Amino acid sequence: MNIVISLIVAFFCLQITYAQVGINTVSPKALLEVQASNPATPSATDGVLLPKIDAFPTINPTADQDGMMVYVTGNGVVEQGFYFWNDSGSSWQKISGNKSELELITEGFSSGWRLRGMNPANYGNIGTNAIDLSISNTASTIHGATSTNSIAVGLNAQSSEYGAMAFGISSVSSGSHSIAVGPQSKAIGPYSTAIGFDSYASGFCSLAAGATAQSFGDYAMSYGRFTASRSYLETAMGSFNTNVLGNLSSFVPTDRHFVIGNGSNSSARSDALVVLKNGTITAPSFDIAEITDPKALVTKEYADATYATPENPIAASLVGNWAPYGNGYETPHYYKHNKRVYLSGLLRNTSTMTSGEVIFTLPIGYRPTARRLCAGGQTGMNIRIDILANGTVQYMGGTSGSLDFISLDGISFETH
């Protein structure tokens, strides 16, 4: 009898060891299959309960437990839900089907927020109160929001200092309170800002905006394409300005303060305008045609030195029958300003006007280089006035006959 019982027990042990196990089924389709009492109308007890815990074990599981599942009740500091042990990341990872949601995670000694379901092996440890909306598909210890109050958004984005923010593919914000916006933008200096494609700001409170714009000096700013500000408080604009290194952290009078680049590529860098901190202005790209253009801008200093103050009018010494018109009208006169002579005033002839009659003579220094035909004024018509190279001002004709006055206003010419 004992032999029979022993054989029966051995038989069932073999079945348990090697056979599939079915609960509520006689034909299990896996090592373990559990069927509901009635799939259409299941009971409240149809299901499988995993081990319930309030907190994770103080000693981490090993590779032997990789994939082990538990249910966190939510009665502790860990968020409620199903978790599995991810040995490659040495962390408990929550099971979630929605990666658009954030989950509170604890890594190292910090707790912050990251997109659900992200592989911790692809990120650095989350920073305290950090918000990590980045995506990292490769193993890394630096990707993500890894510092206190930092934010990272985008593929392989990195924010690694207090309050740093990185937005964009491969953007890096490694200065405290720095901001990087755009693909490959890098805000390295404290309180720096880098905006655009591949922009770079390393100086304290510096700003770089554009395409490969670079600001190295403290408080420096760079705008445009491949511009660079390489000294304290320098501002660079345009494209491909020349690379002139100055003091990055101190005011030096001979360093650049403002520069406009007009280069075409990295091998042909040039500047349209450079202003040094001592006020010296250079315009390397200007040519003589641009400088002498009548509409070119000039400084007050240049204007004061070049353009003399208009001289006081000189009364014309009228001859013959010519006299000032009187009655409060301006007395005939002339003056010179910037090598140009101007005539003005109202005069009359006390007799009949005769063609070729001399009105007055201009002195040397106020005469044209050649005879000039000019137009005086009279009601409803022009009066021909000729000014000869010897300085004589002559009436040539055009009077109506009934009017005896001529206005010299508007007559001017260059002198030699």
mmCIF file of C-alpha atoms in Angstrom:
data_model
loop_
_atom_site.group_PDB
_atom_site.id
_atom_site.type_symbol
_atom_site.label_atom_id
_atom_site.label_comp_id
_atom_site.label_asym_id
_atom_site.label_seq_id
_atom_site.Cartn_x
_atom_site.Cartn_y
_atom_site.Cartn_z
ATOM 1 C CA MET A 1 0.000 0.000 0.000
ATOM 2 C CA ASN A 2 2.775 2.444 0.898
ATOM 3 C CA ILE A 3 4.458 1.677 -2.398
ATOM 4 C CA VAL A 4 1.270 2.561 -4.326
ATOM 5 C CA ILE A 5 0.862 5.885 -2.493
ATOM 6 C CA SER A 6 4.482 6.779 -3.145
ATOM 7 C CA LEU A 7 4.060 6.115 -6.856
ATOM 8 C CA ILE A 8 0.918 8.269 -7.020
ATOM 9 C CA VAL A 9 2.637 11.215 -5.235
ATOM 10 C CA ALA A 10 5.652 10.955 -7.524
ATOM 11 C CA PHE A 11 3.381 10.989 -10.563
ATOM 12 C CA PHE A 12 1.640 14.219 -9.504
ATOM 13 C CA CYS A 13 4.961 15.874 -8.636
ATOM 14 C CA LEU A 14 6.159 15.222 -12.154
ATOM 15 C CA GLN A 15 2.964 16.741 -13.554
ATOM 16 C CA ILE A 16 3.383 19.868 -11.417
ATOM 17 C CA THR A 17 7.028 20.217 -12.390
ATOM 18 C CA TYR A 18 6.764 19.817 -16.141
ATOM 19 C CA ALA A 19 3.109 20.329 -17.097
ATOM 20 C CA GLN A 20 1.175 23.539 -17.811
ATOM 21 C CA VAL A 21 -1.003 24.830 -14.998
ATOM 22 C CA GLY A 22 -4.574 25.873 -15.569
ATOM 23 C CA ILE A 23 -6.953 27.572 -13.149
ATOM 24 C CA ASN A 24 -10.621 27.300 -14.094
ATOM 25 C CA THR A 25 -9.527 25.431 -17.224
ATOM 26 C CA VAL A 26 -8.462 21.870 -18.017
ATOM 27 C CA SER A 27 -6.501 22.869 -21.139
ATOM 28 C CA PRO A 28 -4.090 25.707 -20.273
ATOM 29 C CA LYS A 29 -2.400 27.356 -23.232
ATOM 30 C CA ALA A 30 0.680 28.551 -21.313
ATOM 31 C CA LEU A 31 2.757 27.644 -18.285
ATOM 32 C CA LEU A 32 0.021 29.386 -16.298
ATOM 33 C CA GLU A 33 -3.429 30.313 -17.536
ATOM 34 C CA VAL A 34 -6.139 31.766 -15.344
ATOM 35 C CA GLN A 35 -9.626 32.008 -16.742
ATOM 36 C CA ALA A 36 -12.519 33.990 -15.339
ATOM 37 C CA SER A 37 -15.431 32.111 -13.894
ATOM 38 C CA ASN A 38 -17.545 33.563 -16.688
ATOM 39 C CA PRO A 39 -15.946 35.887 -19.275
ATOM 40 C CA ALA A 40 -19.304 37.431 -20.143
ATOM 41 C CA THR A 41 -20.371 38.028 -16.551
ATOM 42 C CA PRO A 42 -17.215 37.835 -14.405
ATOM 43 C CA SER A 43 -17.366 37.869 -10.643
ATOM 44 C CA ALA A 44 -15.703 40.446 -8.411
ATOM 45 C CA THR A 45 -12.976 37.977 -7.492
ATOM 46 C CA ASP A 46 -11.944 37.052 -11.025
ATOM 47 C CA GLY A 47 -8.359 38.324 -11.281
ATOM 48 C CA VAL A 48 -4.808 37.962 -10.040
ATOM 49 C CA LEU A 49 -3.419 39.972 -7.137
ATOM 50 C CA LEU A 50 0.256 40.976 -7.249
ATOM 51 C CA PRO A 51 2.168 41.688 -4.047
ATOM 52 C CA LYS A 52 1.034 45.018 -2.567
ATOM 53 C CA ILE A 53 3.624 47.386 -1.084
ATOM 54 C CA ASP A 54 3.523 50.921 0.350
ATOM 55 C CA ALA A 55 7.168 51.689 -0.460
ATOM 56 C CA PHE A 56 9.950 50.174 -2.496
ATOM 57 C CA PRO A 57 12.415 47.857 -0.722
ATOM 58 C CA THR A 58 15.321 49.641 0.931
ATOM 59 C CA ILE A 59 17.676 47.174 -0.752
ATOM 60 C CA ASN A 60 17.296 47.088 -4.512
ATOM 61 C CA PRO A 61 16.587 43.802 -6.296
ATOM 62 C CA THR A 62 19.255 42.286 -8.538
ATOM 63 C CA ALA A 63 19.384 41.073 -12.119
ATOM 64 C CA ASP A 64 17.678 37.888 -10.980
ATOM 65 C CA GLN A 65 14.540 39.941 -10.306
ATOM 66 C CA ASP A 66 14.679 41.956 -13.561
ATOM 67 C CA GLY A 67 11.041 42.383 -14.676
ATOM 68 C CA MET A 68 9.575 41.539 -11.251
ATOM 69 C CA MET A 69 6.220 43.257 -10.755
ATOM 70 C CA VAL A 70 4.570 44.796 -7.702
ATOM 71 C CA TYR A 71 1.600 47.003 -6.974
ATOM 72 C CA VAL A 72 2.205 50.235 -5.021
ATOM 73 C CA THR A 73 -0.787 51.182 -2.896
ATOM 74 C CA GLY A 74 -0.149 54.912 -2.843
ATOM 75 C CA ASN A 75 -0.189 54.979 0.950
ATOM 76 C CA GLY A 76 3.424 56.192 0.967
ATOM 77 C CA VAL A 77 5.383 58.754 -1.054
ATOM 78 C CA VAL A 78 5.436 56.607 -4.205
ATOM 79 C CA GLU A 79 2.634 57.176 -6.703
ATOM 80 C CA GLN A 80 0.003 54.426 -6.867
ATOM 81 C CA GLY A 81 0.260 51.938 -9.713
ATOM 82 C CA PHE A 82 1.951 48.862 -11.131
ATOM 83 C CA TYR A 83 5.740 48.897 -11.216
ATOM 84 C CA PHE A 84 8.423 46.567 -12.522
ATOM 85 C CA TRP A 85 12.092 46.356 -11.612
ATOM 86 C CA ASN A 86 14.292 47.607 -14.491
ATOM 87 C CA ASP A 87 17.709 46.272 -13.600
ATOM 88 C CA SER A 88 19.498 47.999 -16.518
ATOM 89 C CA GLY A 89 18.374 51.329 -15.114
ATOM 90 C CA SER A 90 18.611 50.231 -11.465
ATOM 91 C CA SER A 91 15.144 51.635 -10.797
ATOM 92 C CA TRP A 92 11.502 50.784 -10.376
ATOM 93 C CA GLN A 93 9.614 51.830 -13.485
ATOM 94 C CA LYS A 94 5.920 52.490 -13.555
ATOM 95 C CA ILE A 95 3.814 50.718 -16.153
ATOM 96 C CA SER A 96 1.836 53.199 -18.229
ATOM 97 C CA GLY A 97 0.352 53.117 -21.697
ATOM 98 C CA ASN A 98 0.328 56.928 -22.100
ATOM 99 C CA LYS A 99 3.733 58.524 -22.617
ATOM 100 C CA SER A 100 2.212 62.002 -22.947
ATOM 101 C CA GLU A 101 1.701 62.080 -19.198
ATOM 102 C CA LEU A 102 4.252 63.072 -16.600
ATOM 103 C CA GLU A 103 5.178 60.911 -13.671
ATOM 104 C CA LEU A 104 6.948 61.785 -10.474
ATOM 105 C CA ILE A 105 10.197 59.848 -10.261
ATOM 106 C CA THR A 106 13.001 59.648 -7.736
ATOM 107 C CA GLU A 107 16.589 59.153 -8.875
ATOM 108 C CA GLY A 108 19.619 59.573 -6.681
ATOM 109 C CA PHE A 109 18.576 62.032 -4.000
ATOM 110 C CA SER A 110 16.151 64.076 -6.141
ATOM 111 C CA SER A 111 12.542 63.825 -7.239
ATOM 112 C CA GLY A 112 11.181 65.430 -10.381
ATOM 113 C CA TRP A 113 8.791 64.920 -13.277
ATOM 114 C CA ARG A 114 9.465 63.041 -16.499
ATOM 115 C CA LEU A 115 7.363 61.615 -19.346
ATOM 116 C CA ARG A 116 5.948 58.235 -18.442
ATOM 117 C CA GLY A 117 7.658 55.161 -19.755
ATOM 118 C CA MET A 118 11.013 56.752 -20.519
ATOM 119 C CA ASN A 119 14.057 54.535 -20.057
ATOM 120 C CA PRO A 120 16.081 55.963 -17.137
ATOM 121 C CA ALA A 121 19.264 54.506 -18.641
ATOM 122 C CA ASN A 122 18.972 57.159 -21.377
ATOM 123 C CA TYR A 123 18.942 60.092 -18.947
ATOM 124 C CA GLY A 124 20.926 61.647 -16.161
ATOM 125 C CA ASN A 125 19.328 61.613 -12.716
ATOM 126 C CA ILE A 126 16.286 63.857 -12.553
ATOM 127 C CA GLY A 127 16.765 67.193 -10.766
ATOM 128 C CA THR A 128 14.741 68.307 -7.769
ATOM 129 C CA ASN A 129 11.399 69.699 -8.988
ATOM 130 C CA ALA A 130 12.687 69.411 -12.553
ATOM 131 C CA ILE A 131 10.340 68.966 -15.514
ATOM 132 C CA ASP A 132 11.717 66.653 -18.183
ATOM 133 C CA LEU A 133 9.739 66.609 -21.436
ATOM 134 C CA SER A 134 12.708 65.468 -23.470
ATOM 135 C CA ILE A 135 13.140 62.315 -25.548
ATOM 136 C CA SER A 136 16.333 60.277 -25.361
ATOM 137 C CA ASN A 137 16.620 57.051 -27.328
ATOM 138 C CA THR A 138 20.254 56.233 -26.552
ATOM 139 C CA ALA A 139 22.133 55.533 -23.346
ATOM 140 C CA SER A 140 23.204 58.756 -21.637
ATOM 141 C CA THR A 141 24.041 60.206 -18.245
ATOM 142 C CA ILE A 142 23.569 63.871 -19.274
ATOM 143 C CA HIS A 143 20.324 64.057 -21.258
ATOM 144 C CA GLY A 144 17.223 65.530 -19.670
ATOM 145 C CA ALA A 145 16.507 67.971 -16.844
ATOM 146 C CA THR A 146 19.171 67.058 -14.317
ATOM 147 C CA SER A 147 19.313 70.066 -11.993
ATOM 148 C CA THR A 148 17.008 71.748 -9.506
ATOM 149 C CA ASN A 149 14.043 73.561 -11.100
ATOM 150 C CA SER A 150 15.374 72.865 -14.582
ATOM 151 C CA ILE A 151 13.317 72.172 -17.732
ATOM 152 C CA ALA A 152 14.240 70.128 -20.809
ATOM 153 C CA VAL A 153 12.075 69.822 -23.934
ATOM 154 C CA GLY A 154 13.001 68.081 -27.190
ATOM 155 C CA LEU A 155 15.173 65.268 -28.492
ATOM 156 C CA ASN A 156 18.381 64.917 -26.448
ATOM 157 C CA ALA A 157 17.805 68.271 -24.733
ATOM 158 C CA GLN A 158 19.986 69.010 -21.690
ATOM 159 C CA SER A 159 19.444 71.417 -18.787
ATOM 160 C CA SER A 160 22.044 70.844 -16.116
ATOM 161 C CA GLU A 161 22.147 73.908 -13.844
ATOM 162 C CA TYR A 162 19.788 75.530 -11.370
ATOM 163 C CA GLY A 163 16.790 77.024 -13.166
ATOM 164 C CA ALA A 164 18.200 76.209 -16.604
ATOM 165 C CA MET A 165 15.821 75.681 -19.538
ATOM 166 C CA ALA A 166 16.539 73.924 -22.840
ATOM 167 C CA PHE A 167 14.056 73.755 -25.729
ATOM 168 C CA GLY A 168 14.876 72.046 -29.018
ATOM 169 C CA ILE A 169 16.806 69.174 -30.545
ATOM 170 C CA SER A 170 20.205 68.784 -28.869
ATOM 171 C CA SER A 171 19.790 72.107 -27.086
ATOM 172 C CA VAL A 172 22.023 72.637 -24.042
ATOM 173 C CA SER A 173 21.460 74.945 -21.088
ATOM 174 C CA SER A 174 24.343 74.538 -18.657
ATOM 175 C CA GLY A 175 24.531 77.971 -17.027
ATOM 176 C CA SER A 176 22.449 78.763 -13.967
ATOM 177 C CA HIS A 177 19.171 80.433 -15.005
ATOM 178 C CA SER A 178 20.227 80.147 -18.654
ATOM 179 C CA ILE A 179 17.843 79.600 -21.589
ATOM 180 C CA ALA A 180 18.563 77.754 -24.841
ATOM 181 C CA VAL A 181 15.876 77.825 -27.548
ATOM 182 C CA GLY A 182 16.351 76.130 -30.904
ATOM 183 C CA PRO A 183 18.165 73.130 -32.361
ATOM 184 C CA GLN A 184 21.759 72.812 -31.126
ATOM 185 C CA SER A 185 21.532 76.127 -29.286
ATOM 186 C CA LYS A 186 23.811 76.358 -26.246
ATOM 187 C CA ALA A 187 23.446 78.712 -23.272
ATOM 188 C CA ILE A 188 26.609 78.113 -21.260
ATOM 189 C CA GLY A 189 27.107 81.244 -19.173
ATOM 190 C CA PRO A 190 25.061 82.122 -16.073
ATOM 191 C CA TYR A 191 21.878 84.011 -17.046
ATOM 192 C CA SER A 192 22.789 83.650 -20.720
ATOM 193 C CA THR A 193 20.300 83.217 -23.580
ATOM 194 C CA ALA A 194 20.862 81.423 -26.891
ATOM 195 C CA ILE A 195 18.127 81.544 -29.530
ATOM 196 C CA GLY A 196 18.040 80.078 -33.033
ATOM 197 C CA PHE A 197 20.052 77.418 -34.806
ATOM 198 C CA ASP A 198 23.438 76.520 -33.312
ATOM 199 C CA SER A 199 23.623 79.810 -31.405
ATOM 200 C CA TYR A 200 26.097 79.998 -28.516
ATOM 201 C CA ALA A 201 26.181 82.258 -25.450
ATOM 202 C CA SER A 202 28.937 81.731 -22.892
ATOM 203 C CA GLY A 203 29.350 85.155 -21.288
ATOM 204 C CA PHE A 204 27.574 86.239 -18.110
ATOM 205 C CA CYS A 205 24.152 87.660 -19.080
ATOM 206 C CA SER A 206 25.106 87.319 -22.753
ATOM 207 C CA LEU A 207 22.673 86.920 -25.650
ATOM 208 C CA ALA A 208 23.099 85.184 -29.011
ATOM 209 C CA ALA A 209 20.270 85.085 -31.551
ATOM 210 C CA GLY A 210 20.253 83.863 -35.144
ATOM 211 C CA ALA A 211 22.145 81.182 -37.027
ATOM 212 C CA THR A 212 25.473 80.277 -35.400
ATOM 213 C CA ALA A 213 25.531 83.623 -33.605
ATOM 214 C CA GLN A 214 28.083 83.642 -30.774
ATOM 215 C CA SER A 215 28.484 85.794 -27.654
ATOM 216 C CA PHE A 216 31.613 85.182 -25.588
ATOM 217 C CA GLY A 217 31.935 88.377 -23.541
ATOM 218 C CA ASP A 218 30.019 89.216 -20.387
ATOM 219 C CA TYR A 219 26.868 91.213 -21.243
ATOM 220 C CA ALA A 220 27.708 90.781 -24.933
ATOM 221 C CA MET A 221 25.076 90.444 -27.653
ATOM 222 C CA SER A 222 25.264 88.906 -31.099
ATOM 223 C CA TYR A 223 22.555 88.951 -33.760
ATOM 224 C CA GLY A 224 22.472 87.559 -37.276
ATOM 225 C CA ARG A 225 24.334 84.891 -39.188
ATOM 226 C CA PHE A 226 27.757 83.708 -38.011
ATOM 227 C CA THR A 227 28.277 86.888 -36.003
ATOM 228 C CA ALA A 228 30.511 86.904 -32.917
ATOM 229 C CA SER A 229 30.948 89.348 -30.034
ATOM 230 C CA ARG A 230 34.262 88.659 -28.317
ATOM 231 C CA SER A 231 34.601 91.406 -25.710
ATOM 232 C CA TYR A 232 32.823 92.816 -22.661
ATOM 233 C CA LEU A 233 29.572 94.644 -23.545
ATOM 234 C CA GLU A 234 30.154 94.184 -27.283
ATOM 235 C CA THR A 235 27.231 94.052 -29.714
ATOM 236 C CA ALA A 236 27.658 92.386 -33.105
ATOM 237 C CA MET A 237 25.108 92.406 -35.924
ATOM 238 C CA GLY A 238 24.907 91.374 -39.559
ATOM 239 C CA SER A 239 26.863 88.457 -40.961
ATOM 240 C CA PHE A 240 30.412 87.094 -40.692
ATOM 241 C CA ASN A 241 32.020 90.020 -38.842
ATOM 242 C CA THR A 242 35.768 89.803 -38.243
ATOM 243 C CA ASN A 243 37.029 87.885 -35.207
ATOM 244 C CA VAL A 244 38.781 90.374 -32.923
ATOM 245 C CA LEU A 245 39.351 89.135 -29.379
ATOM 246 C CA GLY A 246 39.042 91.631 -26.538
ATOM 247 C CA ASN A 247 38.741 91.462 -22.764
ATOM 248 C CA LEU A 248 35.763 89.239 -21.973
ATOM 249 C CA SER A 249 34.993 90.543 -18.484
ATOM 250 C CA SER A 250 36.338 94.112 -18.161
ATOM 251 C CA PHE A 251 35.858 97.469 -19.910
ATOM 252 C CA VAL A 252 38.821 98.278 -22.151
ATOM 253 C CA PRO A 253 38.496 101.571 -24.121
ATOM 254 C CA THR A 254 40.184 100.187 -27.238
ATOM 255 C CA ASP A 255 37.972 97.083 -27.396
ATOM 256 C CA ARG A 256 34.986 96.938 -29.688
ATOM 257 C CA HIS A 257 31.637 98.220 -28.502
ATOM 258 C CA PHE A 258 29.521 97.836 -31.663
ATOM 259 C CA VAL A 259 30.206 96.142 -34.979
ATOM 260 C CA ILE A 260 28.194 95.446 -38.129
ATOM 261 C CA GLY A 261 29.522 92.546 -40.164
ATOM 262 C CA ASN A 262 29.061 92.310 -43.921
ATOM 263 C CA GLY A 263 31.103 89.225 -44.717
ATOM 264 C CA SER A 264 29.860 86.475 -47.006
ATOM 265 C CA ASN A 265 31.419 83.368 -45.442
ATOM 266 C CA SER A 266 33.892 82.228 -42.795
ATOM 267 C CA SER A 267 36.801 82.698 -45.194
ATOM 268 C CA ALA A 268 35.705 86.205 -46.198
ATOM 269 C CA ARG A 269 34.838 87.949 -42.944
ATOM 270 C CA SER A 270 34.564 91.755 -43.031
ATOM 271 C CA ASP A 271 33.014 94.716 -41.206
ATOM 272 C CA ALA A 272 30.863 97.542 -42.513
ATOM 273 C CA LEU A 273 31.152 99.591 -39.319
ATOM 274 C CA VAL A 274 33.140 99.346 -36.077
ATOM 275 C CA VAL A 275 32.695 101.511 -32.979
ATOM 276 C CA LEU A 276 35.233 101.166 -30.177
ATOM 277 C CA LYS A 277 34.416 101.771 -26.526
ATOM 278 C CA ASN A 278 36.376 105.044 -26.633
ATOM 279 C CA GLY A 279 34.069 106.346 -29.369
ATOM 280 C CA THR A 280 36.404 105.804 -32.307
ATOM 281 C CA ILE A 281 34.415 104.935 -35.423
ATOM 282 C CA THR A 282 35.812 103.163 -38.460
ATOM 283 C CA ALA A 283 34.032 102.106 -41.622
ATOM 284 C CA PRO A 284 36.421 99.709 -43.387
ATOM 285 C CA SER A 285 34.021 98.946 -46.226
ATOM 286 C CA PHE A 286 33.301 102.573 -47.222
ATOM 287 C CA ASP A 287 34.801 103.839 -50.469
ATOM 288 C CA ILE A 288 35.316 107.425 -51.618
ATOM 289 C CA ALA A 289 32.083 107.417 -53.626
ATOM 290 C CA GLU A 290 30.047 106.563 -50.545
ATOM 291 C CA ILE A 291 31.821 109.151 -48.405
ATOM 292 C CA THR A 292 31.256 111.945 -50.959
ATOM 293 C CA ASP A 293 27.653 110.970 -51.669
ATOM 294 C CA PRO A 294 25.558 114.133 -51.085
ATOM 295 C CA LYS A 295 23.143 112.102 -48.974
ATOM 296 C CA ALA A 296 25.781 110.370 -46.876
ATOM 297 C CA LEU A 297 25.382 110.762 -43.122
ATOM 298 C CA VAL A 298 28.035 112.809 -41.341
ATOM 299 C CA THR A 299 28.789 113.556 -37.704
ATOM 300 C CA LYS A 300 28.200 116.950 -36.115
ATOM 301 C CA GLU A 301 31.928 117.220 -35.500
ATOM 302 C CA TYR A 302 32.602 116.758 -39.206
ATOM 303 C CA ALA A 303 29.845 119.175 -40.189
ATOM 304 C CA ASP A 304 31.114 121.859 -37.812
ATOM 305 C CA ALA A 305 34.612 121.514 -39.227
ATOM 306 C CA THR A 306 33.560 121.299 -42.864
ATOM 307 C CA TYR A 307 30.510 123.490 -43.261
ATOM 308 C CA ALA A 308 31.186 127.059 -42.163
ATOM 309 C CA THR A 309 28.427 129.117 -40.601
ATOM 310 C CA PRO A 310 26.749 131.258 -43.307
ATOM 311 C CA GLU A 311 28.322 134.721 -43.384
ATOM 312 C CA ASN A 312 26.333 137.882 -42.878
ATOM 313 C CA PRO A 313 24.722 139.271 -46.055
ATOM 314 C CA ILE A 314 26.681 141.970 -47.910
ATOM 315 C CA ALA A 315 24.654 144.850 -49.396
ATOM 316 C CA ALA A 316 24.991 145.126 -53.166
ATOM 317 C CA SER A 317 26.471 148.421 -54.439
ATOM 318 C CA LEU A 318 23.870 149.220 -57.115
ATOM 319 C CA VAL A 319 24.938 151.396 -60.070
ATOM 320 C CA GLY A 320 23.187 153.519 -62.657
ATOM 321 C CA ASN A 321 19.434 153.838 -62.337
ATOM 322 C CA TRP A 322 19.140 150.788 -60.047
ATOM 323 C CA ALA A 323 18.007 151.222 -56.443
ATOM 324 C CA PRO A 324 16.491 149.184 -53.602
ATOM 325 C CA TYR A 325 12.741 148.850 -54.025
ATOM 326 C CA GLY A 326 12.065 150.007 -50.462
ATOM 327 C CA ASN A 327 8.645 149.837 -48.789
ATOM 328 C CA GLY A 328 9.969 147.283 -46.294
ATOM 329 C CA TYR A 329 11.231 144.806 -48.896
ATOM 330 C CA GLU A 330 14.601 143.131 -48.475
ATOM 331 C CA THR A 331 17.549 145.219 -49.682
ATOM 332 C CA PRO A 332 19.546 143.591 -52.538
ATOM 333 C CA HIS A 333 22.512 141.660 -51.120
ATOM 334 C CA TYR A 334 24.737 138.601 -51.534
ATOM 335 C CA TYR A 335 26.588 136.135 -49.297
ATOM 336 C CA LYS A 336 28.658 132.955 -49.617
ATOM 337 C CA HIS A 337 28.179 129.600 -47.857
ATOM 338 C CA ASN A 338 30.129 126.379 -48.543
ATOM 339 C CA LYS A 339 31.722 127.843 -51.693
ATOM 340 C CA ARG A 340 28.362 128.895 -53.124
ATOM 341 C CA VAL A 341 27.210 132.507 -53.670
ATOM 342 C CA TYR A 342 23.585 133.451 -53.026
ATOM 343 C CA LEU A 343 21.792 136.607 -54.275
ATOM 344 C CA SER A 344 18.617 137.987 -52.718
ATOM 345 C CA GLY A 345 16.505 141.124 -52.322
ATOM 346 C CA LEU A 346 14.163 143.336 -54.386
ATOM 347 C CA LEU A 347 15.364 146.230 -56.591
ATOM 348 C CA ARG A 348 13.942 148.645 -59.167
ATOM 349 C CA ASN A 349 15.066 150.765 -62.095
ATOM 350 C CA THR A 350 14.158 154.431 -61.900
ATOM 351 C CA SER A 351 14.348 154.695 -65.694
ATOM 352 C CA THR A 352 13.755 152.403 -68.636
ATOM 353 C CA MET A 353 15.431 148.981 -68.295
ATOM 354 C CA THR A 354 18.061 148.451 -70.982
ATOM 355 C CA SER A 355 19.421 145.058 -72.029
ATOM 356 C CA GLY A 356 23.026 144.636 -70.925
ATOM 357 C CA GLU A 357 22.693 147.263 -68.212
ATOM 358 C CA VAL A 358 24.958 146.529 -65.211
ATOM 359 C CA ILE A 359 23.134 146.295 -61.888
ATOM 360 C CA PHE A 360 26.166 145.806 -59.596
ATOM 361 C CA THR A 361 29.528 144.028 -59.533
ATOM 362 C CA LEU A 362 30.488 141.125 -57.264
ATOM 363 C CA PRO A 363 33.943 141.316 -55.663
ATOM 364 C CA ILE A 364 36.692 138.733 -56.165
ATOM 365 C CA GLY A 365 35.874 135.534 -54.320
ATOM 366 C CA TYR A 366 32.179 135.869 -55.122
ATOM 367 C CA ARG A 367 32.382 135.432 -58.895
ATOM 368 C CA PRO A 368 31.443 132.406 -61.061
ATOM 369 C CA THR A 369 34.049 130.483 -63.019
ATOM 370 C CA ALA A 370 32.229 131.359 -66.254
ATOM 371 C CA ARG A 371 29.273 133.452 -67.395
ATOM 372 C CA ARG A 372 26.037 132.274 -65.808
ATOM 373 C CA LEU A 373 22.506 132.785 -67.105
ATOM 374 C CA CYS A 374 20.116 133.180 -64.174
ATOM 375 C CA ALA A 375 16.451 133.984 -63.663
ATOM 376 C CA GLY A 376 15.247 136.935 -61.643
ATOM 377 C CA GLY A 377 11.610 137.315 -60.712
ATOM 378 C CA GLN A 378 8.795 139.627 -61.724
ATOM 379 C CA THR A 379 5.049 139.150 -61.408
ATOM 380 C CA GLY A 380 3.973 136.426 -63.843
ATOM 381 C CA MET A 381 7.298 136.139 -65.683
ATOM 382 C CA ASN A 382 11.058 135.540 -65.381
ATOM 383 C CA ILE A 383 13.713 138.153 -65.901
ATOM 384 C CA ARG A 384 17.021 137.145 -67.460
ATOM 385 C CA ILE A 385 19.988 138.080 -65.311
ATOM 386 C CA ASP A 386 23.530 137.252 -66.465
ATOM 387 C CA ILE A 387 26.475 137.070 -64.089
ATOM 388 C CA LEU A 388 29.859 137.299 -65.777
ATOM 389 C CA ALA A 389 33.182 135.832 -64.709
ATOM 390 C CA ASN A 390 34.404 139.376 -63.946
ATOM 391 C CA GLY A 391 31.625 139.722 -61.375
ATOM 392 C CA THR A 392 29.235 142.045 -63.234
ATOM 393 C CA VAL A 393 25.535 141.352 -62.706
ATOM 394 C CA GLN A 394 23.573 142.466 -65.780
ATOM 395 C CA TYR A 395 19.929 142.848 -66.719
ATOM 396 C CA MET A 396 19.409 141.149 -70.109
ATOM 397 C CA GLY A 397 15.675 141.373 -70.717
ATOM 398 C CA GLY A 398 12.241 139.990 -70.004
ATOM 399 C CA THR A 399 10.374 142.887 -68.363
ATOM 400 C CA SER A 400 6.740 143.448 -69.181
ATOM 401 C CA GLY A 401 7.445 147.103 -69.650
ATOM 402 C CA SER A 402 4.859 148.214 -67.110
ATOM 403 C CA LEU A 403 6.753 146.820 -64.100
ATOM 404 C CA ASP A 404 10.032 148.273 -62.874
ATOM 405 C CA PHE A 405 11.119 145.775 -60.174
ATOM 406 C CA ILE A 406 13.228 142.604 -60.181
ATOM 407 C CA SER A 407 13.612 139.992 -57.428
ATOM 408 C CA LEU A 408 17.034 138.369 -57.037
ATOM 409 C CA ASP A 409 15.735 135.630 -54.731
ATOM 410 C CA GLY A 410 16.744 132.095 -55.757
ATOM 411 C CA ILE A 411 19.843 133.056 -57.765
ATOM 412 C CA SER A 412 22.927 131.087 -56.662
ATOM 413 C CA PHE A 413 26.061 129.572 -58.178
ATOM 414 C CA GLU A 414 29.313 127.878 -57.213
ATOM 415 C CA THR A 415 32.358 130.073 -56.993
ATOM 416 C CA HIS A 416 36.023 129.372 -57.663
#
